[in-house]
């Protein structure tokens, strides 16, 4: 049986419906999942194990049999922890069938089949009774239903249903409670992701339309690795506030609620952004805490645990507001059953409804796209390039999604079409080279261009560098054993899904959030000449790149650089030369491609080992096929 899947076509910019195997969707889900990241999260696993041991001990101290309900069991790890801690029986609920099957194999392999029952259902469909999925209600509730926003995976409705239907009154819960924290800040960098800002071109001020500048924006959370945003990039306007807590051992409501925290402003500034994260107490006393706080909140930032499945949240206020030092402020968080939003409200005033975009721009542009459009240095690079080619009688055609370049060209005096311009940027582009769609547009317009038409950018270059990741490698590394349990079947399932297609492809990652070291010199490997039309035949290149630094190579980072004219180049990857030690600084606006090696390679840095590469640009599909091998000379 086959299924149709939507896929962006880099050659046409359109969404194509492609016939795929019926297993394609779940292979994609598994291959791109965070399961490996969670299993590598020792801090999370250790805290859960401690909390489960304590909860089982409290129930046993009451002289009761320990019956555990584990909602969202995944690999079955938490259920195996519960049985190891002394639980009499566990009901492990997992709605995703491939994962439920893997949990069944893992539980069997570790010898817990007689104590753990895998239930492949959504928890709200689980029944209790002699003929039900569960023989009796549980007295210990164990869950991992959280995302970066805490409630975005439906934790509140699931807890609400479980307390009504699946667990005993007064049950123990692991985690016992969750607490959400927030801090009001001013940040030019982060606020540039929220609103289109005024800009200046040749002495003329360009203002965004009122519909855009007055729009509250989309309410969706911006989840990032906040540890990579330096405290120098924002100014706290208030203290870190405890916004609200949820006690999971008691009945939980998914009804909309609001919570406020009042404080005097610590400094004068523009209230723009709310930084937020949460922690979970695994026990009632709060002695076992798993925190999502960014590393710069720790006395020793290096001691902060790294995880990618739970990050931190950035929320943008509907409008920025000037505040004075000492002014009394009231920060309000509101939530429904799946999402949170923040507002700065006068005391006693009702909180606003969930914000929504009315200008459409926030529905079309991503947060980082707003940041890219607001990047003054980048804008000036394009304006300088345009100034060198636009004449009073020029006609400009802009080929990019939501680009301001045609506006800049008009302000510089363009009248007729003799200049083809692009950033390039297209909302359908997932990987860096997908923006080669600009080249296809240039080819389609060839008969409309004057013989001496200027193409800007005039060329693009694909670049690569072999890297050692500080932490990102965890999302693709097999686990083997986790907290003493064999999770090999999980590794096998992930690898099978990767081998289905994903292990032969790059994946998009915002590398500014994931520190890495270059173990080779960066290299330009393919150049695409936009002054010529797209060729009919494939473009191929191959070569090798020697390791020049000692380290563990996890894969290759790839990005595009665009030559605007002879003097001006814009990089969508490295924004500065690699440091002597190999430190890399990446663009904040675009994602780069990452090709993970199946196994890391230990580099001695003496140049005797190298990464061999092979690239093929296929004009018929607008994509690049690649292959890498590592070998010693």
Coordinates of C-alpha atoms in Angstrom, one line a residue:
X1 CA 0.0 0.0 0.0
X2 CA 1.2 3.5 -0.9
X3 CA 0.5 6.9 0.6
X4 CA 0.8 10.5 -0.7
X5 CA 3.1 12.8 1.2
X6 CA 3.5 16.6 0.7
X7 CA 7.1 17.6 -0.1
X8 CA 8.5 21.0 -1.0
X9 CA 10.1 20.9 -4.5
X10 CA 13.2 23.1 -4.6
X11 CA 13.0 23.3 -8.4
X12 CA 9.5 24.7 -8.5
X13 CA 9.0 26.2 -5.1
X14 CA 5.7 24.3 -5.0
X15 CA 4.4 21.5 -2.7
X16 CA 4.5 18.2 -4.6
X17 CA 2.5 15.2 -3.6
X18 CA 4.8 12.3 -3.8
X19 CA 3.9 8.6 -3.5
X20 CA 5.7 7.0 -0.6
X21 CA 5.6 3.7 1.2
X22 CA 2.9 3.5 3.9
X23 CA 5.7 3.3 6.5
X24 CA 7.2 6.6 5.4
X25 CA 5.4 8.8 7.9
X26 CA 6.3 6.9 11.0
X27 CA 9.9 6.4 9.8
X28 CA 10.1 10.2 9.5
X29 CA 8.6 10.6 13.0
X30 CA 11.0 8.1 14.5
X31 CA 14.1 9.3 12.6
X32 CA 13.5 13.0 13.6
X33 CA 12.3 12.3 17.1
X34 CA 13.9 13.3 20.4
X35 CA 13.8 9.8 21.9
X36 CA 17.6 9.4 21.8
X37 CA 18.0 12.9 23.3
X38 CA 15.7 12.0 26.2
X39 CA 17.5 8.7 26.9
X40 CA 20.9 10.5 26.9
X41 CA 19.5 13.1 29.4
X42 CA 21.1 11.6 32.5
X43 CA 19.9 14.4 34.8
X44 CA 16.2 13.8 33.7
X45 CA 16.5 10.0 34.0
X46 CA 18.3 10.1 37.4
X47 CA 15.8 12.5 38.9
X48 CA 12.8 10.4 37.6
X49 CA 14.4 7.3 39.1
X50 CA 14.9 9.0 42.5
X51 CA 11.3 10.3 42.5
X52 CA 9.9 6.9 41.5
X53 CA 11.8 5.2 44.3
X54 CA 10.5 7.7 46.8
X55 CA 6.9 7.4 45.6
X56 CA 7.0 3.6 45.7
X57 CA 8.4 3.7 49.2
X58 CA 5.7 6.0 50.5
X59 CA 2.9 3.7 49.1
X60 CA 4.6 0.6 50.6
X61 CA 4.9 2.4 54.0
X62 CA 1.1 2.7 54.0
X63 CA 0.9 -1.1 53.5
X64 CA -0.6 -0.9 50.0
X65 CA 0.2 -2.8 46.8
X66 CA 2.0 -0.4 44.4
X67 CA 0.0 -0.1 41.1
X68 CA 1.7 2.3 38.7
X69 CA 0.1 4.0 35.7
X70 CA 2.8 5.3 33.3
X71 CA 1.3 7.6 30.6
X72 CA 3.4 8.3 27.6
X73 CA 5.8 5.4 28.4
X74 CA 7.9 5.7 25.3
X75 CA 10.6 3.0 25.7
X76 CA 9.1 1.8 29.0
X77 CA 12.0 3.2 30.9
X78 CA 10.0 4.7 33.7
X79 CA 7.9 1.6 34.2
X80 CA 11.1 -0.5 34.4
X81 CA 12.4 1.9 37.0
X82 CA 9.1 1.5 39.0
X83 CA 9.3 -2.3 39.0
X84 CA 13.0 -2.1 40.0
X85 CA 12.0 0.2 42.8
X86 CA 9.5 -2.4 44.1
X87 CA 6.2 -1.7 42.3
X88 CA 3.9 -4.7 42.1
X89 CA 2.5 -3.9 38.7
X90 CA 2.7 -1.2 36.0
X91 CA 0.3 -0.2 33.2
X92 CA 2.4 1.5 30.5
X93 CA 0.4 3.5 28.0
X94 CA 1.8 4.6 24.7
X95 CA -0.3 5.8 21.8
X96 CA 2.3 5.7 19.0
X97 CA 2.3 2.0 17.8
X98 CA 5.9 1.7 16.6
X99 CA 7.0 3.0 20.0
X100 CA 4.6 0.7 21.9
X101 CA 6.0 -2.2 19.9
X102 CA 9.6 -1.1 20.8
X103 CA 8.6 -0.8 24.5
X104 CA 7.1 -4.3 24.4
X105 CA 10.4 -5.7 23.1
X106 CA 12.5 -3.6 25.6
X107 CA 10.4 -4.7 28.6
X108 CA 10.7 -8.3 27.5
X109 CA 14.4 -8.1 26.9
X110 CA 14.9 -6.7 30.4
X111 CA 12.8 -9.4 32.0
X112 CA 9.8 -7.3 33.2
X113 CA 7.0 -8.8 31.0
X114 CA 5.3 -10.3 34.0
X115 CA 5.1 -6.9 35.8
X116 CA 4.5 -4.4 33.0
X117 CA 1.6 -4.3 30.5
X118 CA 2.0 -2.2 27.4
X119 CA -1.3 -0.5 26.4
X120 CA -1.2 0.9 22.8
X121 CA -3.9 3.6 23.3
X122 CA -4.3 7.2 24.1
X123 CA -4.7 7.4 27.9
X124 CA -8.2 8.9 27.5
X125 CA -9.3 5.7 25.8
X126 CA -7.9 3.4 28.5
X127 CA -10.6 1.4 30.5
X128 CA -10.6 0.1 34.1
X129 CA -12.4 -3.0 35.3
X130 CA -12.3 -6.8 35.1
X131 CA -12.5 -6.7 31.3
X132 CA -10.7 -3.4 30.9
X133 CA -7.1 -2.4 30.0
X134 CA -6.4 -1.9 33.8
X135 CA -7.8 -4.3 36.4
X136 CA -7.8 -1.5 39.0
X137 CA -7.0 2.2 39.4
X138 CA -3.4 3.0 40.0
X139 CA -2.0 4.6 43.2
X140 CA 1.1 5.9 41.6
X141 CA 0.9 8.2 38.5
X142 CA 4.1 8.5 36.4
X143 CA 4.2 10.7 33.3
X144 CA 6.4 12.4 30.9
X145 CA 3.9 14.5 28.9
X146 CA 5.8 17.8 28.8
X147 CA 7.3 19.9 26.1
X148 CA 9.3 23.2 26.2
X149 CA 6.1 25.1 27.0
X150 CA 5.2 22.5 29.7
X151 CA 1.6 22.0 28.6
X152 CA 2.0 21.9 24.8
X153 CA 1.7 18.1 24.4
X154 CA -1.7 18.1 26.2
X155 CA -0.5 17.4 29.7
X156 CA -3.4 19.2 31.4
X157 CA -6.3 17.3 29.6
X158 CA -4.4 14.0 30.1
X159 CA -3.9 14.6 33.9
X160 CA -7.5 15.8 34.2
X161 CA -8.8 12.6 32.6
X162 CA -6.4 10.3 34.6
X163 CA -7.5 11.7 38.0
X164 CA -11.2 11.3 37.0
X165 CA -10.9 7.8 35.6
X166 CA -7.6 6.0 36.0
X167 CA -6.0 6.8 39.4
X168 CA -7.1 6.6 43.0
X169 CA -7.8 9.7 45.1
X170 CA -4.7 10.8 46.9
X171 CA -2.4 9.0 44.6
X172 CA 1.4 9.6 44.4
X173 CA 2.5 11.4 41.3
X174 CA 6.0 11.6 39.7
X175 CA 6.6 14.3 39.0
X176 CA 4.7 15.8 41.9
X177 CA 4.5 19.3 40.7
X178 CA 5.7 21.7 38.0
X179 CA 6.4 25.4 38.4
X180 CA 6.6 28.0 35.6
X181 CA 9.0 30.9 35.9
X182 CA 9.3 34.1 33.8
X183 CA 11.4 37.3 33.5
X184 CA 10.5 40.5 31.8
X185 CA 13.3 41.9 29.7
X186 CA 14.3 44.4 27.0
X187 CA 16.2 42.8 24.1
X188 CA 17.0 44.3 20.7
X189 CA 18.0 40.9 19.4
X190 CA 14.9 39.0 20.6
X191 CA 12.4 41.8 19.8
X192 CA 13.7 41.9 16.3
X193 CA 12.1 38.5 15.9
X194 CA 8.6 39.9 16.8
X195 CA 8.0 43.0 14.7
X196 CA 9.2 44.6 11.5
X197 CA 11.2 47.6 12.5
X198 CA 11.8 51.0 10.7
X199 CA 14.8 51.1 8.5
X200 CA 16.7 53.7 6.5
X201 CA 17.7 53.5 2.9
X202 CA 19.7 56.4 1.3
X203 CA 18.5 58.9 4.0
X204 CA 14.8 57.9 3.5
X205 CA 13.0 56.2 6.4
X206 CA 11.0 53.1 5.5
X207 CA 8.2 52.4 8.0
X208 CA 6.3 49.2 8.2
X209 CA 2.5 49.4 7.5
X210 CA 0.4 50.2 10.6
X211 CA -1.4 46.9 10.2
X212 CA 2.0 45.2 10.8
X213 CA 3.5 47.4 13.5
X214 CA 0.2 47.3 15.5
X215 CA -0.3 43.6 15.2
X216 CA 0.0 41.5 18.4
X217 CA 1.6 38.7 16.4
X218 CA 1.1 35.0 16.6
X219 CA 0.8 33.5 20.0
X220 CA 2.9 30.5 19.3
X221 CA 5.9 30.0 21.6
X222 CA 9.4 30.6 20.3
X223 CA 11.4 27.8 21.8
X224 CA 15.2 28.1 21.7
X225 CA 18.4 27.1 23.5
X226 CA 18.4 30.2 25.7
X227 CA 21.8 29.3 27.1
X228 CA 23.2 30.5 23.7
X229 CA 21.7 34.0 24.2
X230 CA 24.3 35.9 26.2
X231 CA 22.9 37.9 29.2
X232 CA 24.6 40.8 27.5
X233 CA 21.9 40.6 24.8
X234 CA 19.1 41.6 27.1
X235 CA 18.3 43.8 30.1
X236 CA 16.2 42.4 32.9
X237 CA 13.4 44.8 33.8
X238 CA 12.2 42.7 36.7
X239 CA 13.1 39.7 38.9
X240 CA 12.6 36.1 37.9
X241 CA 9.0 35.5 38.9
X242 CA 7.2 32.3 39.9
X243 CA 4.1 32.5 37.8
X244 CA 2.2 29.4 38.7
X245 CA 2.5 25.7 39.8
X246 CA 0.5 22.6 39.0
X247 CA 0.2 19.8 41.6
X248 CA -0.1 16.6 39.7
X249 CA -1.0 14.5 42.7
X250 CA -4.4 16.2 42.9
X251 CA -7.2 16.7 40.3
X252 CA -6.0 19.0 37.5
X253 CA -8.1 21.4 35.4
X254 CA -7.5 22.1 31.8
X255 CA -9.9 25.1 31.9
X256 CA -8.3 28.5 30.8
X257 CA -6.6 30.3 33.7
X258 CA -4.5 33.4 34.4
X259 CA -1.9 34.1 37.0
X260 CA -0.1 37.4 37.8
X261 CA 3.1 38.5 39.5
X262 CA 3.7 42.1 40.6
X263 CA 7.0 43.8 41.1
X264 CA 8.7 47.2 40.8
X265 CA 10.7 47.6 37.6
X266 CA 14.4 47.1 38.3
X267 CA 15.5 49.5 35.6
X268 CA 14.0 51.8 33.0
X269 CA 13.6 50.5 29.5
X270 CA 11.2 49.0 26.9
X271 CA 9.2 46.0 28.1
X272 CA 9.3 43.7 25.1
X273 CA 10.0 40.1 25.8
X274 CA 9.4 37.4 28.4
X275 CA 11.9 34.7 29.0
X276 CA 10.3 31.6 30.6
X277 CA 11.2 28.1 31.7
X278 CA 9.9 25.6 34.2
X279 CA 11.1 23.0 36.7
X280 CA 9.5 19.8 38.1
X281 CA 9.7 18.5 41.7
X282 CA 9.8 14.8 41.7
X283 CA 8.7 14.5 45.3
X284 CA 6.3 16.5 47.6
X285 CA 9.2 18.0 49.6
X286 CA 10.8 19.5 46.5
X287 CA 14.2 17.9 47.3
X288 CA 14.4 16.2 43.9
X289 CA 14.3 18.9 41.2
X290 CA 14.8 18.8 37.5
X291 CA 15.2 22.3 36.1
X292 CA 15.0 23.7 32.6
X293 CA 16.8 26.9 33.6
X294 CA 19.4 28.2 31.1
X295 CA 23.1 27.7 31.9
X296 CA 23.8 31.3 32.7
X297 CA 21.5 31.0 35.8
X298 CA 23.9 28.4 37.3
X299 CA 26.9 29.5 39.5
X300 CA 29.0 27.2 37.2
X301 CA 27.4 27.3 33.7
X302 CA 29.3 24.3 32.6
X303 CA 27.4 22.2 35.2
X304 CA 24.1 22.8 33.6
X305 CA 22.6 19.7 32.0
X306 CA 22.1 19.9 28.3
X307 CA 18.9 18.8 26.6
X308 CA 17.1 19.5 23.4
X309 CA 13.8 17.9 24.0
X310 CA 13.1 20.5 26.7
X311 CA 14.5 24.0 26.0
X312 CA 13.4 27.5 27.1
X313 CA 10.6 29.7 25.8
X314 CA 10.6 33.3 24.5
X315 CA 7.3 35.1 24.5
X316 CA 6.7 38.5 22.9
X317 CA 4.4 41.1 24.4
X318 CA 1.6 42.2 22.1
X319 CA 3.1 45.7 22.2
X320 CA 6.3 47.1 23.7
X321 CA 5.9 49.5 26.5
X322 CA 8.2 52.0 28.2
X323 CA 8.7 51.4 31.9
X324 CA 10.5 53.5 34.5
X325 CA 12.7 52.2 37.3
X326 CA 10.6 51.6 40.4
X327 CA 7.3 51.6 38.5
X328 CA 4.9 48.9 39.8
X329 CA 4.3 46.3 37.1
X330 CA 2.1 43.3 36.9
X331 CA 3.1 40.4 34.6
X332 CA 0.3 38.1 33.7
X333 CA 0.5 34.6 32.1
X334 CA -2.7 33.1 30.7
X335 CA -3.1 29.6 29.4
X336 CA -5.7 27.3 27.8
X337 CA -5.2 23.6 27.6
X338 CA -2.2 23.7 25.2
X339 CA -0.5 27.1 25.2
X340 CA 0.6 30.1 27.2
X341 CA 0.8 33.8 26.5
X342 CA 2.0 36.8 28.5
X343 CA 0.8 40.4 29.0
X344 CA 1.7 43.4 31.1
X345 CA -1.5 44.4 32.8
X346 CA -2.5 47.1 35.3
X347 CA -3.6 45.6 38.6
X348 CA -7.3 44.6 38.5
X349 CA -7.6 44.7 34.7
X350 CA -8.8 41.6 32.9
X351 CA -6.0 39.8 31.0
X352 CA -6.3 40.0 27.2
X353 CA -7.6 37.1 25.0
X354 CA -5.0 34.9 23.3
X355 CA -3.2 37.1 20.7
X356 CA -3.6 36.4 17.1
X357 CA -2.0 37.8 13.9
X358 CA -4.3 40.1 11.9
X359 CA -1.7 41.4 9.5
X360 CA -0.8 38.0 8.0
X361 CA 3.0 38.7 8.2
X362 CA 3.4 36.7 11.4
X363 CA 1.7 33.8 9.6
X364 CA 4.0 34.0 6.6
X365 CA 7.4 34.9 8.2
X366 CA 9.1 32.8 10.9
X367 CA 10.6 34.5 13.9
X368 CA 14.1 34.3 12.5
X369 CA 12.9 35.7 9.2
X370 CA 11.7 38.8 11.1
X371 CA 15.2 39.0 12.6
X372 CA 16.8 38.6 9.2
X373 CA 14.7 41.5 7.7
X374 CA 15.6 43.6 10.7
X375 CA 19.3 43.0 10.5
X376 CA 20.7 46.4 9.6
X377 CA 24.2 45.2 8.6
X378 CA 22.7 42.6 6.2
X379 CA 20.3 45.2 4.8
X380 CA 23.2 47.6 4.1
X381 CA 25.1 44.9 2.3
X382 CA 22.1 44.4 -0.1
X383 CA 21.6 48.2 -0.4
X384 CA 25.2 48.7 -1.3
X385 CA 25.0 46.0 -3.9
X386 CA 21.8 47.4 -5.4
X387 CA 23.2 50.9 -5.5
X388 CA 26.0 49.6 -7.7
X389 CA 23.6 48.3 -10.3
X390 CA 20.4 50.2 -10.2
X391 CA 20.1 53.1 -12.6
X392 CA 17.2 55.6 -13.0
X393 CA 15.9 53.6 -16.0
X394 CA 16.3 50.2 -14.3
X395 CA 13.4 47.8 -14.0
X396 CA 13.8 45.4 -11.1
X397 CA 12.2 42.0 -10.6
X398 CA 12.4 40.6 -7.1
X399 CA 12.4 36.8 -6.7
X400 CA 12.2 35.9 -3.0
X401 CA 9.3 35.3 -0.6
X402 CA 8.3 38.4 1.5
X403 CA 11.5 40.3 0.5
X404 CA 12.0 44.0 0.9
X405 CA 14.6 44.2 -1.9
X406 CA 12.1 45.5 -4.5
X407 CA 11.2 48.3 -2.1
X408 CA 14.8 49.2 -1.7
X409 CA 15.3 49.2 -5.4
X410 CA 12.4 51.5 -5.9
X411 CA 13.8 53.9 -3.3
X412 CA 17.1 53.9 -5.2
X413 CA 15.3 55.0 -8.4
X414 CA 14.5 51.9 -10.4
X415 CA 11.9 52.3 -13.0
X416 CA 12.2 49.5 -15.6
X417 CA 13.0 45.8 -15.5
X418 CA 16.7 45.3 -16.1
X419 CA 17.7 43.9 -12.7
X420 CA 16.7 40.5 -11.3
X421 CA 17.2 40.6 -7.5
X422 CA 16.7 38.0 -4.7
X423 CA 18.0 37.4 -1.2
X424 CA 17.3 34.5 -1.9
X425 CA 14.6 33.5 0.6
X426 CA 11.7 31.1 0.1
X427 CA 9.4 29.9 2.8
X428 CA 9.3 26.4 1.4
X429 CA 13.1 26.0 1.7
X430 CA 14.1 23.5 4.4
X431 CA 17.8 23.0 3.6
X432 CA 20.3 25.8 2.6
X433 CA 20.5 24.8 -1.1
X434 CA 16.7 24.7 -1.5
X435 CA 17.0 28.5 -2.1
X436 CA 18.5 27.6 -5.5
X437 CA 14.9 28.0 -6.6
X438 CA 16.0 31.5 -7.4
X439 CA 18.2 30.0 -10.2
X440 CA 15.1 28.3 -11.6
X441 CA 13.2 31.5 -11.5
X442 CA 16.0 33.3 -13.2
X443 CA 16.0 30.6 -16.0
X444 CA 12.2 30.9 -16.4
X445 CA 12.5 34.7 -16.9
X446 CA 15.4 34.6 -19.3
X447 CA 13.3 35.8 -22.3
X448 CA 12.1 38.8 -20.3
X449 CA 15.5 40.0 -19.3
X450 CA 17.4 42.5 -21.2
X451 CA 20.7 41.2 -22.8
X452 CA 22.8 43.1 -20.2
X453 CA 20.5 42.4 -17.2
X454 CA 22.1 42.4 -13.8
X455 CA 21.5 39.2 -11.7
X456 CA 21.8 39.8 -8.0
X457 CA 23.1 37.7 -6.4
X458 CA 25.3 36.6 -9.3
X459 CA 26.3 33.3 -7.9
X460 CA 25.9 30.9 -4.9
X461 CA 28.5 28.7 -3.2
X462 CA 27.9 25.6 -1.2
X463 CA 30.4 25.4 1.7
X464 CA 31.2 22.7 4.2
X465 CA 33.2 22.0 7.4
X466 CA 33.7 18.9 9.5
X467 CA 32.7 19.6 13.1
X468 CA 32.7 18.3 16.6
X469 CA 29.4 19.1 18.4
X470 CA 29.5 20.0 22.1
X471 CA 26.0 18.4 22.7
X472 CA 24.0 18.1 19.5
X473 CA 25.5 14.7 18.7
X474 CA 23.3 13.2 21.4
X475 CA 20.1 13.4 19.3
X476 CA 21.6 10.8 16.9
X477 CA 23.8 8.7 19.1
X478 CA 22.6 5.2 20.1
X479 CA 22.1 4.7 23.8
X480 CA 22.8 1.0 24.4
X481 CA 21.9 1.0 28.1
X482 CA 20.1 3.7 30.0
X483 CA 20.2 3.9 33.8
X484 CA 21.1 0.2 33.7
X485 CA 18.4 -0.9 31.4
X486 CA 19.0 -2.3 27.9
X487 CA 17.2 -0.1 25.3
X488 CA 18.9 -1.7 22.3
X489 CA 15.6 -2.4 20.5
X490 CA 15.0 1.4 20.6
X491 CA 18.4 2.0 19.0
X492 CA 17.6 -0.6 16.3
X493 CA 14.2 1.0 15.6
X494 CA 15.7 4.5 15.2
X495 CA 18.5 3.2 13.0
X496 CA 16.1 1.3 10.7
X497 CA 14.1 4.5 10.3
X498 CA 17.2 6.5 9.6
X499 CA 18.3 3.8 7.0
X500 CA 14.9 4.1 5.4
X501 CA 16.1 7.4 4.0
X502 CA 17.2 9.9 6.6
X503 CA 20.8 8.6 7.2
X504 CA 21.6 9.6 3.6
X505 CA 20.3 13.1 3.9
X506 CA 21.2 16.3 5.8
X507 CA 18.9 17.8 8.3
X508 CA 18.3 21.5 9.0
X509 CA 19.6 22.8 12.3
X510 CA 20.1 26.4 13.7
X511 CA 23.7 26.0 14.6
X512 CA 24.0 29.2 16.6
X513 CA 22.0 27.3 19.2
X514 CA 24.4 24.3 19.2
X515 CA 28.1 25.1 19.8
X516 CA 30.6 23.1 17.7
X517 CA 34.3 23.2 16.8
X518 CA 35.6 23.0 13.3
X519 CA 38.0 20.1 12.9
X520 CA 38.9 21.0 9.3
X521 CA 39.2 24.3 7.4
X522 CA 35.9 25.5 5.8
X523 CA 35.8 24.8 2.1
X524 CA 33.7 26.0 -0.8
X525 CA 32.8 22.8 -2.7
X526 CA 30.2 23.8 -5.4
X527 CA 29.5 27.1 -7.1
X528 CA 26.3 27.9 -9.0
X529 CA 26.5 30.6 -11.6
X530 CA 23.3 32.6 -11.7
X531 CA 24.5 34.5 -14.8
X532 CA 23.8 31.3 -16.7
X533 CA 20.6 29.3 -16.8
X534 CA 20.2 26.1 -14.9
X535 CA 22.1 23.4 -16.8
X536 CA 20.3 20.3 -18.1
X537 CA 23.0 17.9 -16.9
X538 CA 23.9 17.2 -13.2
X539 CA 26.8 19.1 -11.6
X540 CA 29.2 16.9 -9.7
X541 CA 32.2 17.5 -7.5
X542 CA 34.3 15.4 -5.2
X543 CA 37.4 15.8 -3.1
X544 CA 38.8 15.5 0.4
X545 CA 39.2 17.7 3.4
X546 CA 42.0 16.9 5.9
X547 CA 41.5 17.1 9.6
X548 CA 43.6 20.0 11.1
X549 CA 42.4 19.9 14.7
X550 CA 42.2 17.1 17.3
X551 CA 38.7 16.1 18.3
X552 CA 35.7 13.8 17.8
X553 CA 34.1 14.4 14.4
X554 CA 30.3 13.9 14.5
X555 CA 29.5 15.1 11.0
X556 CA 29.6 17.9 8.5
X557 CA 27.9 21.3 8.6
X558 CA 26.8 22.8 5.2
X559 CA 25.6 26.3 4.2
X560 CA 25.3 28.6 1.3
X561 CA 27.1 31.9 0.6
X562 CA 25.8 34.4 -2.0
X563 CA 28.0 36.7 -4.1
X564 CA 26.0 39.9 -4.6
X565 CA 28.7 41.5 -6.7
X566 CA 32.4 41.5 -7.0
X567 CA 32.9 43.0 -3.6
X568 CA 29.9 41.9 -1.4
X569 CA 29.2 38.4 -0.2
X570 CA 26.5 37.3 2.3
X571 CA 26.9 34.1 4.3
X572 CA 24.0 32.0 5.5
X573 CA 26.4 30.0 7.6
X574 CA 29.7 31.1 9.2
X575 CA 29.6 34.8 9.9
X576 CA 33.3 35.1 11.0
X577 CA 36.5 33.2 10.2
X578 CA 36.9 30.1 12.4
X579 CA 39.0 30.8 15.4
X580 CA 42.4 29.3 16.1
X581 CA 40.8 26.8 18.4
X582 CA 38.0 26.0 15.9
X583 CA 35.2 28.0 17.4
X584 CA 32.4 28.8 14.9
X585 CA 30.0 31.7 14.8
X586 CA 26.8 31.0 12.8
X587 CA 24.1 33.1 11.3
X588 CA 21.2 33.8 13.6
X589 CA 18.7 33.9 10.8
X590 CA 19.1 30.8 8.7
X591 CA 19.3 27.1 9.4
X592 CA 22.3 25.2 8.2
X593 CA 22.5 21.6 7.0
X594 CA 24.0 18.9 9.2
X595 CA 25.0 15.5 7.9
X596 CA 25.6 13.2 10.9
X597 CA 28.1 10.3 10.6
X598 CA 26.8 7.0 11.8
X599 CA 29.8 6.7 14.1
X600 CA 32.0 9.6 15.3
X601 CA 35.6 9.7 14.1
X602 CA 38.5 10.5 16.4
X603 CA 40.8 13.1 14.7
X604 CA 44.4 13.5 15.7
X605 CA 44.5 16.7 13.8
X606 CA 47.8 15.9 12.0
X607 CA 46.2 16.0 8.5
X608 CA 46.7 12.3 7.9
X609 CA 43.0 11.6 8.1
X610 CA 40.4 13.4 5.9
X611 CA 36.7 13.6 5.0
X612 CA 36.1 12.5 1.4
X613 CA 33.0 14.1 -0.1
X614 CA 30.9 13.7 -3.2
X615 CA 28.2 16.1 -4.3
X616 CA 25.7 15.8 -7.2
X617 CA 23.3 18.6 -8.0
X618 CA 20.3 17.2 -9.8
X619 CA 18.7 19.9 -12.0
X620 CA 15.5 17.8 -12.5
X621 CA 14.7 17.9 -8.8
X622 CA 16.6 21.0 -7.6
X623 CA 18.3 19.0 -4.8
X624 CA 21.8 17.9 -3.9
X625 CA 22.8 14.4 -3.2
X626 CA 25.8 13.9 -1.1
X627 CA 28.0 11.2 0.5
X628 CA 30.9 11.3 2.9
X629 CA 33.5 8.9 4.1
X630 CA 36.3 9.3 6.6
X631 CA 39.6 7.5 6.2
X632 CA 43.3 7.7 7.1
X633 CA 45.9 8.2 4.4

